[in-house]
Amino acid sequence: MSLAFEVKNLAKHYGNVKALDGVTLEAKEGSIFGLLGPNGAGKTTLVRALSTLLEPDKGSAKVLGIDVIKNPQRVREVIGLAGQFAAVDEYLTGEENLYMVGRLYHLSAKETKQRTKELLERLNLADAAKRQVRTYSGGMRRRLDLGACLVGRPKILFLDEPTTGLDPRTRLDLWEIIRDLVSQGTSILLTTQYLEEADVLADKIAVIDRGKVIAEGTSAKLKAMLGGDVIEIQLESERDRQKAEQAIKGIAKKASSYDEATKTLTIPVGSDGSKSLAEVVRSLDRAKVPIHALALHQPSLDDVFLTLTGAKASEVATDAKPKRKRAA
Amino acid sequence: MPSLKESEPPEMTLTKKLSYEFSDTWAVAKRNLLRYTRLPQLVFFSAIQPIIFLTLFNFVFGGALGKSGAALHGKYINYLLPGIMVQVTLFGGLQTGIGLARDINSGILDRFRSLPMSRAAVLAGRTFADTLRNVVVIAIMLAYGSILGFRFTNGFFPAVGMVLILLLFGYAFSWFSAFIGMAVKDEETAQLAGFVLVFPLVFASAAFVPVQSMATWLQHFANNQPITFAANGARELALGIPSHGAVWKLLAWVVGLLVVFVPLSIWRYKKSV
Ligand SMILES: Nc1ncnc2c1ncn2[C@@H]1O[C@H](COP(=O)(O)OP(=O)(O)OP(=O)(O)O)[C@@H](O)[C@H]1O
Ligand SMILES: [Mg+2]
């Protein structure tokens, strides 16, 4: 199995800010790797290290087996980068921007022209192709930026918050494009603030905070860390409580709990929520317990994120360091 | 999908590598030239600036200096124009650093740095584009100067030589400016740093007035700095006024600036933070 990228013990410090504090991660080729983390966690720093824009203080990084530090120019031949802020020339047209980048990837003039046209259509920018970028909306700019990183048909893409600021329609379009690329064998590293996005797209997710990996795995695994699915039953009447508890005893994976104010019984059922839901309904029916309301809760990645980074969130909020607009 | 191993690098032939150097540089230069065409205000003001300078200096200093005709070797406009052209080409060179600082902040330099392109092309393309801009500015100045009465009096080829040494000086200065721009990383600071440096050097030189009119201590400095060499060298070529080898001294400075600041700027560009 070959790896899309591989970082070992990667560290990068800015003064006493540990942007990366010993990060070790790897991703399979042809997969989507989602990087999650609160603001200032080090996501962009990691992307910049992998795309040869900054040299780490410690540790090693390889992209498709090529050492980023020893052989940056070879790495640049196989990567495409869409940074957190669109990096396109405001005074050039969309078409001119893509053409320039294509030539700089050393495609022939003819191929660049064709690729430019193809991408502008694919990204829904054909109508705006001949307009200067400064007349583009934020989302159009973002799409053009993505186009620029696709011109050279890179084998691996680094997308730093590619869907931030996009409308829902455009975001779905972008997901489609990303999935398409992966089906053609492209590997993708994607950072995002939208947990749903990582949930839907990523084959594997890492959560980082303060330069450290605090959790890693598939989205199912991360959710399981929170104890899995939960069924909530709101009873008609307080009197049925004991009967109900008796009835679901065999289904609950852990001790159930009861909230008197809402007359709600909460039952942890592990990973197979939907199946357990049916069983719960049947048993309660058999026991003749009238039900007011019934709900199945599956922990979202939001829950995972908040739980994992929650303890620190309050501290982070107070140390509002001025953040540089862009590292260079 | 097979992964690329370090052991199978597609060794580039020297000719291929060289052709990439040129095509990358051209792609970047084209971008910068296109920008100029999209910024009519910028073009307008870069044209108007030298015209204003020339008008002001000609009528303000020209009156005062008109009587010391001997030191000026004739009409003041003839003396003045080569000097002002030195100043204007240096201002043109300053644009290189300002533009690069802007590119750093807009993130486009990061895009370039992540591409498999030549490491020198971003700077070479920019300095080349800024030099072409200087060609336009020099043409405007020569045209306007001739309206004010400027005439070449030393023949055609020396006149071309004058334009060339000015462009060369501006080009070398561009590389210096590129280094400053990437070091300060901020447009306004780059602009200020450039002006703080260029203005005193221009005034303490033979660009506008003969050095003999200055205080003795200042004369020592003025006689030995590159802007005086440029102004006097340009006058020798344009008007045949002997300059004690100023042209060669200027060319030595050009070579010196390039030898130091081409590698230094490229190093700065490659260096990441
Ligand atoms: N050039 C720099 N100089 C100083 N500190 C920096 C620099 N670049 C990043 N940092 C710091 O490193 C830390 C990680 O920054 P990074 O940009 O990687 O975070 P992020 O996870 O991308 O955050 P966000 O979600 O806000 O984009 C932050 O505390 C940031 O202030
Ligand atoms: Mg970021």
XYZ file of C-alpha atoms and ligand atoms in Angstrom:
633
model
C 0.000 0.000 0.000
C 1.486 3.334 -0.925
C 0.982 6.486 1.022
C -0.292 9.819 -0.219
C 1.595 11.576 2.503
C 3.355 10.720 5.663
C 4.538 13.053 8.412
C 6.549 12.012 11.417
C 7.023 14.089 14.531
C 6.598 17.273 12.599
C 7.257 20.400 14.637
C 7.159 24.081 13.807
C 7.419 26.797 16.420
C 6.858 30.510 16.076
C 8.478 32.056 19.109
C 6.690 30.204 21.890
C 3.668 29.331 19.788
C 3.847 25.666 18.892
C 2.031 25.690 15.564
C 2.962 22.033 15.099
C 4.061 20.101 18.139
C 5.136 16.662 16.989
C 2.486 15.642 14.473
C 2.549 12.109 13.105
C 0.022 11.200 10.414
C -0.294 9.181 7.259
C -2.860 8.838 4.511
C -3.438 6.181 1.907
C -3.074 7.037 -1.721
C -6.360 7.680 -3.483
C -8.192 8.625 -0.315
C -9.553 11.776 1.249
C -7.950 12.743 4.504
C -9.844 15.268 6.592
C -8.042 17.544 8.999
C -10.175 19.124 11.677
C -9.265 21.510 14.415
C -10.247 24.804 16.008
C -8.803 28.115 14.849
C -5.070 28.266 15.367
C -4.767 24.488 15.726
C -2.026 24.250 13.116
C -3.968 23.017 10.084
C -2.649 25.636 7.696
C 0.862 25.199 9.048
C 0.716 21.489 8.294
C -0.589 22.128 4.790
C 2.170 24.665 4.197
C 4.816 22.238 5.378
C 3.519 19.498 3.074
C 3.317 21.831 0.103
C 6.962 22.944 0.526
C 6.094 26.478 1.603
C 7.755 26.225 4.957
C 10.514 24.148 6.391
C 9.626 22.434 9.639
C 11.921 22.780 12.644
C 11.872 19.063 13.353
C 10.557 15.832 11.957
C 10.062 14.555 8.443
C 7.409 14.781 5.778
C 6.956 12.816 2.591
C 4.484 13.278 -0.233
C 3.981 10.226 -2.451
C 7.209 8.925 -1.030
C 9.197 12.054 -1.900
C 10.910 13.881 0.914
C 9.508 17.387 1.215
C 12.609 18.866 2.782
C 15.257 17.163 0.670
C 13.454 17.204 -2.621
C 10.915 20.055 -2.654
C 11.039 20.653 -6.388
C 10.000 17.054 -7.137
C 7.190 17.355 -4.629
C 5.926 20.472 -6.400
C 5.551 18.446 -9.585
C 2.934 16.187 -8.029
C 0.965 18.517 -5.769
C -1.728 21.117 -6.200
C -2.352 23.648 -3.473
C -5.448 25.694 -2.787
C -4.529 27.756 0.232
C -6.882 29.146 2.826
C -7.066 32.465 0.976
C -7.551 32.496 -2.774
C -4.226 33.146 -4.477
C -5.185 34.476 -7.864
C -4.283 37.693 -9.635
C -7.056 40.246 -9.278
C -6.183 42.105 -12.436
C -6.014 39.092 -14.692
C -9.084 37.404 -16.081
C -10.058 33.969 -14.840
C -8.821 32.498 -18.064
C -5.474 34.294 -17.901
C -4.943 33.129 -14.334
C -5.439 29.476 -15.210
C -3.396 29.791 -18.373
C -0.470 31.250 -16.478
C -0.524 28.488 -13.895
C -0.793 25.827 -16.598
C 2.288 27.173 -18.323
C 4.113 27.242 -15.018
C 3.267 23.549 -14.596
C 5.056 23.213 -17.952
C 2.092 22.042 -19.969
C 2.288 22.868 -23.650
C 0.514 26.013 -24.813
C -2.114 23.953 -26.589
C -2.768 21.647 -23.686
C -2.925 24.584 -21.283
C -5.549 26.290 -23.427
C -7.652 23.214 -23.519
C -7.273 22.468 -19.829
C -8.179 26.073 -18.998
C -11.356 25.873 -21.005
C -12.292 22.521 -19.551
C -11.788 23.652 -15.957
C -13.633 26.933 -16.386
C -16.618 24.972 -17.603
C -16.330 22.368 -14.923
C -16.176 25.021 -12.221
C -19.077 26.972 -13.641
C -16.938 29.942 -14.517
C -17.180 29.836 -18.299
C -19.353 32.949 -18.405
C -16.912 34.899 -16.288
C -13.798 33.557 -18.016
C -12.951 36.837 -19.690
C -13.645 39.033 -16.707
C -10.994 40.342 -14.349
C -10.969 38.444 -11.099
C -11.532 41.576 -9.021
C -15.098 41.566 -10.350
C -15.640 38.007 -9.061
C -17.630 37.145 -5.970
C -15.911 35.389 -3.066
C -17.202 31.994 -4.107
C -16.168 32.473 -7.730
C -12.675 33.399 -6.597
C -12.514 30.294 -4.452
C -13.552 28.120 -7.383
C -10.994 29.736 -9.636
C -8.365 29.102 -7.007
C -9.352 25.463 -6.971
C -9.120 25.470 -10.753
C -5.600 26.823 -10.534
C -4.537 23.920 -8.364
C -6.113 21.420 -10.760
C -4.588 22.702 -14.004
C -1.489 20.561 -13.713
C -3.455 17.371 -12.953
C -1.653 16.889 -9.653
C -1.644 13.474 -8.020
C -2.301 14.937 -4.614
C -4.281 17.994 -3.631
C -3.961 20.083 -0.521
C -7.175 21.978 0.061
C -7.147 24.364 2.989
C -10.775 25.081 3.873
C -11.924 24.826 0.258
C -15.604 25.348 0.993
C -15.427 28.186 3.494
C -17.687 30.963 2.291
C -19.421 28.914 -0.386
C -23.189 28.720 -0.669
C -24.759 25.287 -0.069
C -25.316 24.610 -3.757
C -21.727 25.439 -4.665
C -20.454 23.440 -1.728
C -22.279 20.362 -2.977
C -20.864 20.949 -6.451
C -17.415 21.084 -4.972
C -17.950 17.860 -3.042
C -18.961 16.279 -6.302
C -15.775 17.482 -7.966
C -13.679 16.255 -5.068
C -15.280 12.805 -5.184
C -14.779 12.697 -8.916
C -11.095 13.456 -8.576
C -10.673 10.763 -5.967
C -12.425 8.223 -8.146
C -9.796 8.981 -10.752
C -7.045 8.219 -8.282
C -6.227 11.630 -6.852
C -5.371 11.808 -3.163
C -6.700 14.707 -1.149
C -5.847 16.366 2.113
C -8.662 18.625 3.156
C -8.962 20.922 6.123
C -12.365 22.152 7.091
C -14.407 23.872 9.739
C -17.500 21.949 8.682
C -17.562 18.666 10.482
C -20.361 17.472 8.315
C -18.058 17.913 5.360
C -15.343 15.759 6.878
C -18.022 13.253 7.852
C -19.393 12.988 4.337
C -16.151 13.191 2.376
C -13.231 11.938 4.380
C -12.113 8.329 4.524
C -10.040 9.170 7.540
C -10.098 12.108 9.903
C -7.580 13.589 12.269
C -8.508 16.166 14.864
C -5.666 18.446 15.845
C -5.491 21.047 18.541
C -2.571 23.251 19.545
C -0.268 21.501 17.139
C -1.035 18.001 18.400
C -3.140 15.182 17.007
C -5.803 14.498 19.618
C -7.855 11.912 17.741
C -7.603 9.984 14.522
C -9.676 7.452 12.638
C -12.772 7.012 10.497
C -15.715 9.167 11.350
C -17.546 6.077 12.695
C -14.661 5.339 15.007
C -14.532 8.868 16.297
C -18.244 8.829 16.987
C -17.968 5.493 18.746
C -15.497 7.126 21.092
C -18.436 9.051 22.492
C -20.286 5.854 23.387
C -22.379 5.420 20.284
C -26.092 5.959 19.638
C -28.739 6.858 22.136
C -32.519 6.287 22.097
C -34.759 8.701 23.966
C -38.270 7.808 24.987
C -40.662 10.372 26.358
C -43.333 8.626 28.408
C -47.003 9.528 28.600
C -47.014 9.146 32.328
C -44.592 8.871 35.246
C -46.342 5.678 36.351
C -45.039 3.707 33.357
C -41.408 4.324 34.243
C -40.697 0.974 35.923
C -42.518 -1.026 33.288
C -40.579 0.713 30.558
C -37.222 0.235 32.240
C -37.964 -3.419 32.678
C -38.950 -3.804 29.033
C -35.779 -2.338 27.527
C -33.349 -3.949 29.948
C -32.071 -6.463 27.393
C -31.524 -3.812 24.729
C -29.605 -1.152 26.655
C -25.825 -1.518 26.330
C -25.257 0.514 29.462
C -27.461 1.676 32.311
C -30.311 3.841 31.125
C -31.147 7.119 32.793
C -34.391 8.928 33.506
C -35.169 12.598 33.550
C -38.192 13.373 35.722
C -38.850 16.845 34.421
C -39.332 15.691 30.849
C -40.364 12.138 31.684
C -37.641 10.982 29.317
C -35.832 7.683 29.445
C -32.395 7.701 27.775
C -31.055 4.379 26.571
C -27.482 3.919 25.265
C -27.598 1.332 22.494
C -24.065 1.202 21.060
C -23.384 1.508 17.379
C -26.478 -0.048 15.823
C -29.080 2.554 16.623
C -31.701 1.908 13.982
C -31.971 -1.801 14.693
C -32.237 -1.214 18.425
C -34.916 1.373 17.794
C -37.175 -1.269 16.259
C -36.561 -3.609 19.177
C -37.341 -0.889 21.690
C -40.623 -0.114 19.989
C -41.601 -3.791 19.923
C -40.764 -4.442 23.569
C -42.580 -1.347 24.787
C -45.568 -2.335 22.701
C -45.565 -5.815 24.200
C -45.342 -4.334 27.696
C -48.190 -1.970 26.780
C -46.295 1.208 27.660
C -47.824 4.275 25.978
C -45.196 6.505 24.386
C -45.433 10.252 23.925
C -42.338 10.673 21.720
C -39.417 8.643 20.507
C -36.062 9.686 19.064
C -32.772 8.174 17.948
C -29.645 10.294 18.432
C -26.445 9.467 16.653
C -23.480 11.543 17.843
C -22.404 13.950 15.159
C -18.850 14.806 14.448
C -19.732 18.121 16.067
C -20.217 16.287 19.338
C -16.859 14.604 18.882
C -15.200 17.875 18.058
C -16.751 19.743 20.946
C -16.003 16.993 23.403
C -12.409 16.629 22.310
C -11.565 20.303 22.086
C -14.191 21.507 24.552
C -12.083 21.592 27.676
C -9.616 23.844 25.978
C -12.050 26.002 24.070
C -12.592 28.384 26.972
C -8.856 28.903 27.415
C -8.382 29.465 23.731
C -11.058 32.112 23.685
C -9.198 34.180 26.247
C -5.756 34.119 24.685
C -6.747 36.100 21.655
C -3.332 36.607 20.151
C -3.212 38.898 17.148
C -2.948 36.602 14.189
C -0.944 37.576 11.187
C -2.923 37.973 8.055
C -0.700 35.576 6.247
C 2.522 33.804 6.848
C 5.137 34.368 4.207
C -1.519 3.827 -8.924
C 2.246 3.515 -8.622
C 3.826 6.012 -6.322
C 6.769 8.071 -7.431
C 10.043 7.046 -5.938
C 12.962 9.322 -5.427
C 15.096 6.911 -7.362
C 13.416 7.669 -10.673
C 13.752 11.400 -11.125
C 13.160 12.501 -14.697
C 16.611 14.033 -15.110
C 16.077 17.171 -17.106
C 18.450 17.956 -19.874
C 20.201 21.269 -19.658
C 18.451 22.627 -22.724
C 15.063 21.659 -21.382
C 15.866 23.246 -18.070
C 16.987 26.420 -19.781
C 13.894 26.560 -21.925
C 11.794 26.253 -18.756
C 13.738 29.110 -17.183
C 12.776 31.271 -20.136
C 9.176 30.173 -20.508
C 8.542 30.539 -16.744
C 10.114 33.973 -16.741
C 8.014 34.960 -19.696
C 4.812 33.684 -18.078
C 5.503 35.813 -15.017
C 6.566 38.843 -17.058
C 3.400 38.567 -19.097
C 1.328 38.558 -15.954
C 2.995 41.741 -14.740
C 2.667 43.447 -18.107
C -1.015 42.502 -18.314
C -1.516 44.051 -14.901
C -0.099 47.312 -16.180
C -2.555 47.360 -19.034
C -5.385 46.754 -16.539
C -4.350 49.659 -14.380
C -4.803 52.702 -16.571
C -4.498 55.010 -13.559
C -1.105 53.571 -12.753
C 0.056 54.017 -16.309
C -1.286 57.549 -16.350
C 0.478 58.572 -13.178
C 3.740 56.897 -14.075
C 3.666 58.939 -17.273
C 2.641 62.168 -15.633
C 5.174 61.951 -12.814
C 8.298 62.398 -14.957
C 6.546 65.104 -16.966
C 5.839 67.056 -13.804
C 9.379 66.565 -12.528
C 10.866 67.709 -15.780
C 8.636 70.772 -16.014
C 9.236 71.827 -12.421
C 12.969 71.329 -12.427
C 13.406 72.950 -15.794
C 11.589 76.128 -14.870
C 12.538 76.323 -11.179
C 16.225 75.418 -11.308
C 16.676 76.383 -14.929
C 16.139 80.058 -14.118
C 18.606 80.062 -11.239
C 21.237 78.026 -13.027
C 20.790 79.639 -16.425
C 23.580 82.125 -15.735
C 26.225 79.517 -14.847
C 26.102 78.292 -18.402
C 29.711 77.127 -18.446
C 29.220 74.444 -15.799
C 26.137 73.199 -17.591
C 27.707 73.070 -21.059
C 24.819 74.923 -22.656
C 21.041 74.776 -22.174
C 19.822 73.555 -18.774
C 17.263 71.207 -20.318
C 20.083 69.308 -22.015
C 21.860 68.988 -18.701
C 18.710 68.174 -16.743
C 17.012 65.532 -18.857
C 19.645 62.781 -18.490
C 19.699 63.387 -14.730
C 15.936 63.222 -14.348
C 15.856 60.084 -16.431
C 18.206 58.457 -13.931
C 15.828 59.349 -11.119
C 12.792 58.127 -12.996
C 14.333 54.780 -13.952
C 15.258 54.246 -10.311
C 11.673 54.929 -9.283
C 10.684 52.379 -11.905
C 13.044 49.913 -10.274
C 11.456 50.569 -6.897
C 8.186 49.185 -8.247
C 9.756 45.732 -8.271
C 10.049 45.580 -4.502
C 6.686 47.189 -3.902
C 4.997 44.731 -6.259
C 6.692 41.726 -4.664
C 5.649 42.833 -1.183
C 2.102 43.082 -2.493
C 2.345 39.602 -4.007
C 3.504 38.186 -0.687
C 0.465 39.601 1.067
C -2.012 38.594 -1.600
C -0.816 35.003 -1.338
C 0.084 34.697 -4.991
C 3.738 34.305 -4.147
C 2.774 31.190 -2.184
C 1.066 29.846 -5.255
C 4.235 30.404 -7.306
C 6.355 28.843 -4.615
C 4.227 25.714 -4.628
C 4.546 25.258 -8.399
C 7.288 23.228 -10.083
C 8.528 26.364 -11.825
C 11.979 27.904 -11.912
C 12.999 29.463 -8.602
C 14.367 32.532 -10.364
C 11.453 33.156 -12.721
C 9.197 35.150 -10.406
C 11.971 37.676 -9.854
C 13.406 37.577 -13.343
C 9.952 38.003 -14.875
C 9.075 40.888 -12.612
C 12.367 42.755 -13.105
C 12.048 42.254 -16.832
C 8.489 43.614 -16.890
C 9.519 46.608 -14.801
C 12.362 47.285 -17.207
C 9.953 47.276 -20.132
C 7.878 49.766 -18.226
C 10.992 51.907 -17.910
C 11.373 51.808 -21.687
C 7.963 53.418 -22.012
C 8.750 56.007 -19.366
C 12.046 56.915 -21.036
C 10.282 57.305 -24.370
C 7.774 59.678 -22.813
C 10.540 61.712 -21.217
C 12.519 61.966 -24.420
C 9.453 63.091 -26.327
C 8.483 65.670 -23.751
C 12.108 66.749 -23.300
C 12.390 67.465 -26.988
C 9.361 69.744 -26.731
C 11.187 71.645 -23.997
C 14.195 71.946 -26.285
C 16.327 68.897 -25.488
C 18.560 67.703 -28.338
C 21.044 64.809 -28.601
C 24.298 66.338 -29.811
C 26.591 63.332 -29.882
C 25.196 61.145 -32.635
C 22.741 58.304 -32.884
C 24.597 55.328 -31.421
C 25.786 57.074 -28.276
C 22.179 58.204 -27.802
C 21.037 54.595 -27.935
C 23.876 53.785 -25.543
C 22.513 56.351 -23.118
C 19.106 54.703 -23.081
C 20.748 51.319 -22.603
C 22.873 52.267 -19.614
C 19.869 53.865 -17.963
C 17.832 50.711 -18.481
C 20.667 48.558 -17.193
C 21.016 50.670 -14.086
C 17.273 50.529 -13.500
C 17.350 46.755 -14.013
C 20.150 46.224 -11.512
C 18.333 48.478 -9.087
C 15.193 46.354 -9.559
C 17.016 43.346 -8.136
C 18.150 45.367 -5.155
C 14.596 46.579 -4.690
C 13.285 43.005 -4.984
C 15.438 42.050 -2.034
C 14.181 44.971 0.049
C 10.560 44.244 -0.853
C 10.802 40.616 0.220
C 12.672 41.529 3.377
C 10.143 44.103 4.606
C 7.126 42.167 3.206
C 4.909 45.196 3.239
C 3.969 47.415 0.348
C 4.040 50.707 2.150
C 7.257 49.962 3.989
C 8.889 48.911 0.731
C 7.791 52.153 -0.880
C 9.044 54.220 2.021
C 12.338 52.363 2.263
C 12.889 52.985 -1.429
C 12.177 56.689 -1.272
C 14.252 57.198 1.857
C 17.154 55.670 0.013
C 16.701 57.096 -3.457
C 15.842 60.715 -2.680
C 18.992 61.710 -0.774
C 21.164 59.819 -3.228
C 19.585 61.589 -6.158
C 19.873 65.035 -4.622
C 23.443 64.507 -3.439
C 24.506 63.721 -6.992
C 25.063 65.387 -10.313
C 21.521 64.447 -11.384
C 20.067 67.971 -11.174
C 22.920 70.386 -10.522
C 26.679 70.315 -11.103
C 28.597 68.879 -8.170
C 30.887 71.939 -8.112
C 27.998 73.970 -6.697
C 27.844 71.832 -3.526
C 29.670 72.094 -0.192
C 33.135 70.523 -0.322
C 32.361 67.566 1.960
C 29.275 66.788 -0.080
C 31.271 66.989 -3.294
C 33.443 64.089 -2.134
C 30.389 61.956 -1.646
C 28.566 63.157 -4.746
C 31.558 62.563 -6.988
C 31.835 58.934 -6.003
C 28.327 57.555 -5.983
C 26.551 55.610 -8.714
C 23.821 58.133 -9.433
C 26.417 60.741 -10.370
C 28.103 58.152 -12.582
C 24.763 57.414 -14.206
C 23.866 61.068 -14.760
C 27.316 62.043 -16.049
C 27.634 58.866 -18.082
C 24.288 59.574 -19.703
C 25.383 63.149 -20.443
C 28.605 61.981 -22.025
C 26.694 59.677 -24.340
C 23.905 62.146 -25.098
C 25.836 65.357 -25.318
C 29.522 64.458 -25.535
C 30.379 66.110 -22.195
C 33.513 64.315 -20.932
C 32.766 62.362 -17.764
C 36.077 60.829 -16.642
C 34.933 57.290 -17.284
C 31.534 57.604 -15.579
C 30.019 55.138 -18.040
C 32.480 52.439 -17.017
C 32.130 53.168 -13.360
C 28.368 52.885 -13.742
C 28.684 49.578 -15.570
C 30.910 48.335 -12.744
C 28.132 49.263 -10.301
C 25.547 47.512 -12.429
C 27.613 44.336 -12.458
C 28.283 44.660 -8.739
C 24.595 45.124 -7.880
C 23.600 42.169 -10.022
C 26.312 39.899 -8.651
C 25.222 40.632 -5.108
C 21.474 41.006 -5.357
C 20.461 38.413 -7.941
C 21.609 35.512 -5.759
C 20.547 37.250 -2.552
C 17.032 37.928 -3.823
C 16.601 34.397 -5.159
C 17.766 33.056 -1.820
C 15.239 35.273 -0.065
C 12.490 34.069 -2.374
C 13.272 30.416 -1.735
C 13.632 30.858 1.976
C 10.438 30.083 3.777
C 9.193 31.369 7.089
N 4.148 33.196 10.373
C 3.707 33.029 11.637
N 4.253 33.740 12.629
C 3.829 33.572 13.898
N 2.870 32.720 14.278
C 2.285 31.979 13.321
C 2.666 32.095 11.953
N 1.913 31.233 11.240
C 1.103 30.623 12.119
N 1.323 31.055 13.370
C 0.634 30.581 14.599
O 0.621 29.183 14.578
C -0.612 28.690 15.071
C -1.244 27.762 14.048
O -1.676 28.516 12.940
P -2.430 27.902 11.685
O -2.589 28.997 10.705
O -1.724 26.689 11.239
O -3.844 27.517 12.309
P -5.136 26.920 11.585
O -5.410 25.618 12.218
O -4.962 26.938 10.117
O -6.250 27.969 12.034
P -7.533 28.530 11.224
O -8.625 27.535 11.397
O -7.842 29.789 11.967
O -7.123 28.770 9.822
C -1.454 29.908 15.407
O -1.354 30.155 16.780
C -0.807 31.020 14.622
O -0.959 32.252 15.282
Mg -5.895 27.857 8.559
